[in-house]
Each structure stands twice: as C-alpha cells, then as structure tokens.
Coordinates of C-alpha atoms in Angstrom, one line a residue:
M168 CA 27.0 17.1 -221.0
S169 CA 28.8 13.9 -220.9
E170 CA 30.1 12.2 -217.7
N171 CA 33.8 12.7 -218.3
K172 CA 36.4 11.9 -215.8
W173 CA 37.1 14.8 -213.4
E174 CA 34.1 16.8 -214.7
K175 CA 32.9 17.7 -211.2
R176 CA 34.3 18.1 -207.9
I177 CA 32.3 16.2 -205.4
A178 CA 32.5 16.9 -201.7
Y179 CA 31.5 13.9 -199.3
L180 CA 31.8 13.3 -195.5
G181 CA 35.1 11.4 -195.3
P182 CA 37.6 9.8 -195.3
E183 CA 37.6 7.5 -198.4
A184 CA 35.4 4.1 -197.8
S185 CA 32.8 6.0 -195.6
F186 CA 29.1 5.1 -196.5
T187 CA 28.8 8.7 -198.1
Y188 CA 31.8 8.2 -200.1
L189 CA 30.1 5.0 -201.5
A190 CA 26.9 6.9 -202.3
A191 CA 29.0 9.9 -204.0
K192 CA 31.0 7.1 -205.8
G193 CA 27.9 5.1 -206.9
L194 CA 26.3 8.1 -208.6
Y195 CA 29.2 9.8 -209.9
P196 CA 31.9 6.9 -210.5
H197 CA 34.3 9.0 -212.8
D198 CA 34.4 12.5 -210.9
W199 CA 36.7 13.8 -208.5
H200 CA 35.5 12.8 -204.9
I201 CA 37.0 15.2 -202.3
P202 CA 36.7 14.1 -198.6
Y203 CA 35.8 16.6 -195.8
K204 CA 35.8 15.6 -192.1
S205 CA 32.3 17.2 -191.2
I206 CA 29.0 17.7 -192.6
P207 CA 29.2 21.7 -192.3
E208 CA 32.6 21.5 -194.2
C209 CA 31.0 19.7 -197.0
I210 CA 28.1 22.1 -197.2
E211 CA 30.4 25.0 -197.0
A212 CA 32.7 23.6 -199.8
V213 CA 29.5 23.9 -202.2
S214 CA 28.4 27.4 -200.7
E215 CA 32.0 28.9 -201.3
G216 CA 32.4 27.4 -205.0
K217 CA 35.1 25.0 -203.9
V218 CA 33.1 22.0 -205.5
E219 CA 30.3 21.6 -207.7
L220 CA 28.4 19.2 -205.6
A221 CA 28.4 17.8 -202.0
V222 CA 26.9 14.2 -200.9
V223 CA 25.8 14.5 -197.2
P224 CA 23.6 12.1 -195.3
V225 CA 20.1 13.5 -194.1
E226 CA 18.1 10.3 -192.9
N227 CA 18.8 6.9 -191.8
A228 CA 15.9 4.4 -191.7
L229 CA 16.6 3.2 -188.3
E230 CA 17.9 6.6 -186.6
G231 CA 15.6 8.9 -188.5
S232 CA 17.0 12.4 -189.6
V233 CA 20.8 13.7 -189.3
P234 CA 20.0 17.0 -187.5
L235 CA 23.2 18.7 -188.4
T236 CA 22.4 18.3 -191.9
I237 CA 18.8 19.6 -191.7
D238 CA 19.7 22.5 -189.3
Y239 CA 22.8 23.6 -191.5
L240 CA 20.6 23.7 -194.6
Y241 CA 18.0 26.0 -192.7
H242 CA 20.0 28.4 -190.8
E243 CA 23.3 28.5 -192.7
A244 CA 23.1 27.6 -196.2
E245 CA 21.2 28.7 -199.5
L246 CA 21.6 25.5 -201.3
F247 CA 19.4 23.1 -203.2
V248 CA 19.0 19.4 -203.5
T249 CA 19.9 18.2 -207.0
A250 CA 19.4 14.5 -206.4
E251 CA 18.9 12.0 -203.4
V252 CA 20.8 8.7 -203.0
M253 CA 19.3 5.6 -201.2
S254 CA 22.2 3.2 -200.1
K255 CA 21.7 0.0 -198.1
I256 CA 23.7 0.0 -194.9
Q257 CA 25.7 -3.1 -193.6
Q258 CA 27.8 -2.6 -190.3
H259 CA 30.6 -5.0 -189.3
L260 CA 33.0 -5.1 -186.3
L261 CA 36.4 -4.2 -187.6
V262 CA 39.8 -4.9 -185.5
N263 CA 43.5 -4.4 -186.5
K264 CA 44.6 -7.9 -188.0
K265 CA 47.3 -7.9 -185.2
F266 CA 44.4 -8.5 -182.8
A267 CA 42.2 -10.8 -185.0
E268 CA 42.7 -13.7 -182.4
N269 CA 42.4 -11.6 -179.3
L270 CA 38.8 -10.2 -179.2
E271 CA 38.7 -10.7 -175.7
M272 CA 41.2 -8.0 -175.3
L273 CA 38.8 -5.1 -176.8
E274 CA 39.0 -2.1 -175.0
E275 CA 37.0 0.5 -177.0
I276 CA 34.8 0.7 -180.1
Y277 CA 34.7 3.8 -182.3
S278 CA 32.0 4.7 -185.0
H279 CA 29.6 7.3 -185.9
P280 CA 26.9 7.8 -183.2
H281 CA 24.2 6.6 -186.0
A282 CA 26.5 3.4 -186.6
L283 CA 26.7 2.8 -182.8
A284 CA 22.8 3.1 -182.4
Q285 CA 22.3 1.0 -185.3
C286 CA 24.3 -2.0 -183.7
H287 CA 22.8 -1.1 -180.1
K288 CA 21.5 -4.6 -179.2
F289 CA 24.6 -6.5 -180.8
L290 CA 27.0 -4.3 -178.8
F291 CA 25.2 -4.5 -175.6
Y292 CA 24.9 -8.4 -175.4
T293 CA 28.3 -9.3 -176.8
H294 CA 30.4 -6.5 -175.6
G295 CA 28.1 -4.7 -173.0
N296 CA 31.4 -3.7 -170.9
V297 CA 33.3 -2.2 -173.7
K298 CA 33.5 1.6 -173.9
Q299 CA 31.7 2.9 -177.0
T300 CA 33.2 6.2 -178.4
P301 CA 31.4 8.5 -181.1
Y302 CA 33.7 9.3 -184.1
A303 CA 33.3 11.6 -187.1
S304 CA 32.4 8.9 -189.4
T305 CA 32.6 5.0 -189.8
A306 CA 35.3 5.4 -192.0
A307 CA 37.4 7.5 -189.8
A308 CA 36.9 5.0 -187.1
A309 CA 38.2 2.3 -189.4
E310 CA 41.3 4.5 -190.3
L311 CA 41.9 4.9 -186.4
V312 CA 42.1 1.2 -185.9
S313 CA 44.3 0.6 -188.8
Q314 CA 46.7 3.1 -187.2
T315 CA 46.5 1.8 -183.5
E316 CA 48.6 -1.1 -182.8
D317 CA 49.3 -0.8 -179.1
R318 CA 45.6 -1.2 -178.1
C319 CA 42.8 -3.5 -179.0
I320 CA 40.2 -1.1 -180.3
A321 CA 37.5 -1.7 -183.2
A322 CA 35.5 0.3 -185.5
V323 CA 31.7 -0.2 -186.5
A324 CA 32.0 0.3 -190.6
N325 CA 31.5 -1.3 -193.9
L326 CA 33.1 -3.8 -196.0
S327 CA 34.8 -1.2 -198.1
A328 CA 36.3 0.2 -195.0
A329 CA 37.6 -3.0 -193.9
E330 CA 39.4 -3.7 -197.5
K331 CA 40.6 0.0 -197.5
Y332 CA 42.2 0.0 -194.3
N333 CA 43.2 -3.6 -194.4
L334 CA 41.2 -4.8 -191.2
H335 CA 40.0 -8.0 -189.9
I336 CA 36.0 -8.4 -189.8
A337 CA 35.5 -9.8 -186.3
E338 CA 31.6 -10.0 -186.7
H339 CA 29.6 -9.8 -189.8
N340 CA 26.4 -8.0 -190.2
I341 CA 26.0 -6.6 -186.6
H342 CA 23.1 -4.1 -187.2
D343 CA 20.0 -4.8 -185.3
F344 CA 17.7 -4.5 -188.1
H345 CA 18.4 -5.8 -191.8
F346 CA 16.4 -3.4 -193.5
N347 CA 18.8 -0.6 -192.9
H348 CA 19.2 2.2 -195.5
T349 CA 20.5 5.8 -195.6
R350 CA 19.4 8.7 -197.7
F351 CA 21.8 11.2 -198.8
F352 CA 21.2 14.7 -200.4
V353 CA 23.2 15.8 -203.4
L354 CA 23.6 19.5 -202.7
S355 CA 24.2 22.2 -205.4
K356 CA 24.1 26.1 -205.6
Q357 CA 22.0 25.6 -208.8
N358 CA 18.2 24.5 -208.5
I359 CA 18.4 22.0 -211.1
K360 CA 17.6 18.3 -211.3
H361 CA 20.8 15.7 -211.9
G362 CA 20.6 14.5 -215.3
L363 CA 21.2 10.8 -215.0
V364 CA 18.1 8.4 -215.4
P365 CA 16.9 7.5 -212.0
L366 CA 15.6 4.1 -210.8
Q367 CA 12.8 5.9 -209.1
S368 CA 11.2 8.4 -211.2
Q369 CA 8.7 10.0 -208.8
P370 CA 9.7 13.8 -208.3
K371 CA 9.9 14.9 -204.7
T372 CA 10.2 18.4 -203.3
T373 CA 11.4 19.5 -200.1
F374 CA 10.1 22.6 -198.3
M375 CA 11.3 24.0 -194.9
L376 CA 8.9 26.3 -193.3
T377 CA 7.6 28.1 -190.2
L378 CA 4.0 28.7 -189.1
P379 CA 2.4 31.9 -188.6
T380 CA 2.6 32.8 -184.9
D381 CA -0.5 33.1 -182.6
V382 CA -2.7 31.0 -185.1
S383 CA -4.8 28.4 -183.8
G384 CA -5.0 25.3 -186.1
A385 CA -2.1 26.6 -188.0
L386 CA -0.3 23.1 -188.7
H387 CA -4.0 21.7 -189.6
Q388 CA -4.3 24.6 -192.4
V389 CA -0.8 24.0 -193.6
L390 CA -1.6 20.1 -194.2
S391 CA -5.2 21.2 -195.8
V392 CA -3.3 23.2 -198.4
F393 CA -1.9 19.9 -199.6
A394 CA -4.8 17.5 -198.9
W395 CA -7.4 19.5 -200.9
R396 CA -5.2 19.6 -203.8
K397 CA -4.5 15.8 -203.5
I398 CA -0.9 16.3 -203.1
N399 CA 1.0 13.4 -201.2
L400 CA 3.5 14.1 -198.5
S401 CA 6.1 11.5 -197.7
K402 CA 7.4 13.2 -194.4
I403 CA 6.9 15.9 -192.1
E404 CA 9.0 16.7 -189.2
S405 CA 9.8 19.5 -186.7
R406 CA 13.3 20.9 -185.8
P407 CA 14.0 23.6 -183.0
L408 CA 14.3 27.3 -184.6
K409 CA 16.9 27.8 -181.9
T410 CA 15.2 31.2 -180.9
G411 CA 13.4 29.7 -177.6
L412 CA 11.6 26.7 -176.4
G413 CA 8.3 25.9 -178.6
N414 CA 9.8 27.6 -181.5
Y415 CA 10.1 25.1 -184.5
F416 CA 10.5 24.9 -188.1
F417 CA 9.0 22.1 -190.1
I418 CA 10.5 20.0 -192.9
I419 CA 8.1 18.7 -195.5
D420 CA 8.8 16.1 -198.4
I421 CA 6.2 16.4 -201.0
L422 CA 5.7 13.8 -203.7
D423 CA 5.4 16.4 -206.8
D424 CA 7.4 18.9 -208.8
E425 CA 7.4 22.4 -207.5
E426 CA 6.7 23.6 -211.1
E427 CA 3.5 21.8 -211.5
P428 CA 0.5 24.2 -211.3
M429 CA -1.0 22.7 -208.0
M430 CA 2.4 23.1 -206.3
K431 CA 2.6 26.5 -207.2
G432 CA -0.7 27.3 -205.9
A433 CA 0.1 25.3 -202.6
L434 CA 3.2 27.7 -202.4
E435 CA 1.2 30.8 -202.8
E436 CA -1.4 29.6 -200.4
L437 CA 1.2 28.8 -197.7
K438 CA 2.5 32.0 -198.1
A439 CA -0.8 33.8 -197.7
L440 CA -1.5 32.0 -194.5
G441 CA 1.6 33.4 -193.3
C442 CA 4.0 30.7 -193.3
T443 CA 7.7 31.4 -194.3
V444 CA 8.7 29.0 -196.9
K445 CA 12.1 27.8 -197.9
S446 CA 12.5 25.5 -200.9
L447 CA 15.2 23.1 -201.4
G448 CA 14.0 22.2 -204.9
T449 CA 12.7 19.4 -206.7
Y450 CA 15.0 16.2 -207.4
L451 CA 14.7 12.4 -208.2
T452 CA 15.9 9.5 -206.2
Y453 CA 18.7 7.0 -207.1
V454 CA 19.7 3.8 -205.7
T455 CA 23.3 2.7 -205.3
P456 CA 24.2 -0.8 -206.3
E457 CA 24.3 -3.1 -203.4

C-alpha cells in the first residue's frame, strides 16, 4: 500500500512540536497527525478505532522507562507494537521574546518531568532558586510560555517548539548528558510489522509476563528458557502488578522474531513453567533524522 497523504490517522502525545510529534512526523511524514493530551488518551484512541496508530514514548536513555506507557499497555489495552522509533533528544531553555533580555526575572520553569530530570544539573547550578513545575509535555510547556506575557516563565523543550511558538532560546543544549535518546512505540490493534525499510533490521519482540507463584528460582528458570536457546535479551525490567507489595510483572525485550521456531518453543516453555505471557508482537527499529 502506498504512503499517500492522509492515508492513516496517527495519534501522538501533543501538542504539535513535542518530541513525540517529531517521532511520528519522521516515520509518517504524509499522514494525519492528531494530538492528544496524555499517553492514555493516545492508547485509547487506537483501542477505540479513532486512529489507526499511536506514537507514545516508552523509554529514555537517561531517565529509563515511561511507567505510564508500560503500565497502561499491561493493565488496560490489548494492542501491539508495529514499530519502534529512536529519536535524539536536545533540550533548550525557552522564554517568551518579551523577556529575552530579562532572564534574571525568571519565576518558574515548566516541562515534562523527564525533561526536567534530563536537565537537572544545569537547572540546579544556573537556576537553583527557580521553581520547576511538571507539565504534560515539552511542547505544551512551550505553548504555555508563548501565551504568558505577564510573568517571566520558561519551558524546557526542543528547537521545533521554539520555532512553532515563536520563543527565544535563552540557553542552548541544557541537557546534562549529550547521548540522550528516547524510544517510542508505534501501537496498533493489528499484530503486524510496519512496512517501510528500517535503518536497523534486527527484529525485536516484547513480552510482558508474570512469574509462577511460590516457586523458588522462578526468574532464573525464565532466563534459562532464553539462555539455552541462545536467544539474546536487550532488556528486562519489573513493574508493580498493583495487587500488593511484592507482586510484579516483567517486561522483556528479546532480539528475535516471535515466529522463529526457537521463539515459539520459548513461549511454550514459559507457559509450561506457569508464567502468564502477553506478547506485544515483533517489530523493527527506525531512527528519525537528526
């Protein structure tokens, strides 16, 4: 199927010029990009058939996983990952142009919690007395700054947000570490791979699983399922099941296609061990232009 204009509706964590928007635009440049105010709203838009796909952040190289995305996919949605997108993250301190020469008047800094954390050292040493306020997204924070002319406030956001909302870049590249990338999931109701040619062709599969109860060495047994088959894992992480202290599920990223014979055997053995397994499907990795 050709990539014609408006062929697909793509939900993303907005507003326009957010990092998620740039990831969605980079992979689907000719489709209809629809902003939503929260990650659950993006996911529900796919589940309810309002859009064909949703792009949501799942992990940052500095701050780790995005718990809201992981938990919602486990507890609330029956969706699949059709692709993942890797994007370089560069953060800047943006102010309304009215206050471009009056940064000493800065009262408050807004941004997504991950963005504020990514710039912790800079903000501590240069604006340590300025209140930091978490906001829905970096772009939403930039939009707020553009609309506020009676107070000197700032946003931590990207160059695209500065251009979109006509803001002054008071400080460039304020992130604490330069190797800062975010991983995004492209979610679909269909368990299919995205059709474009990826820059990285290694297939990846994500399982969400719970261990059998009251079994000694259960996690070791799970890891052994992959180890003796020489199946590589790129990530394993636990998240609370929300059923009581000490109860967890695990997210496992596996560098293989779930249709491969060894992977099918691994899935059967996991179930035989008493694990419950939820597969998010097999997908390929795409990298947005820098």
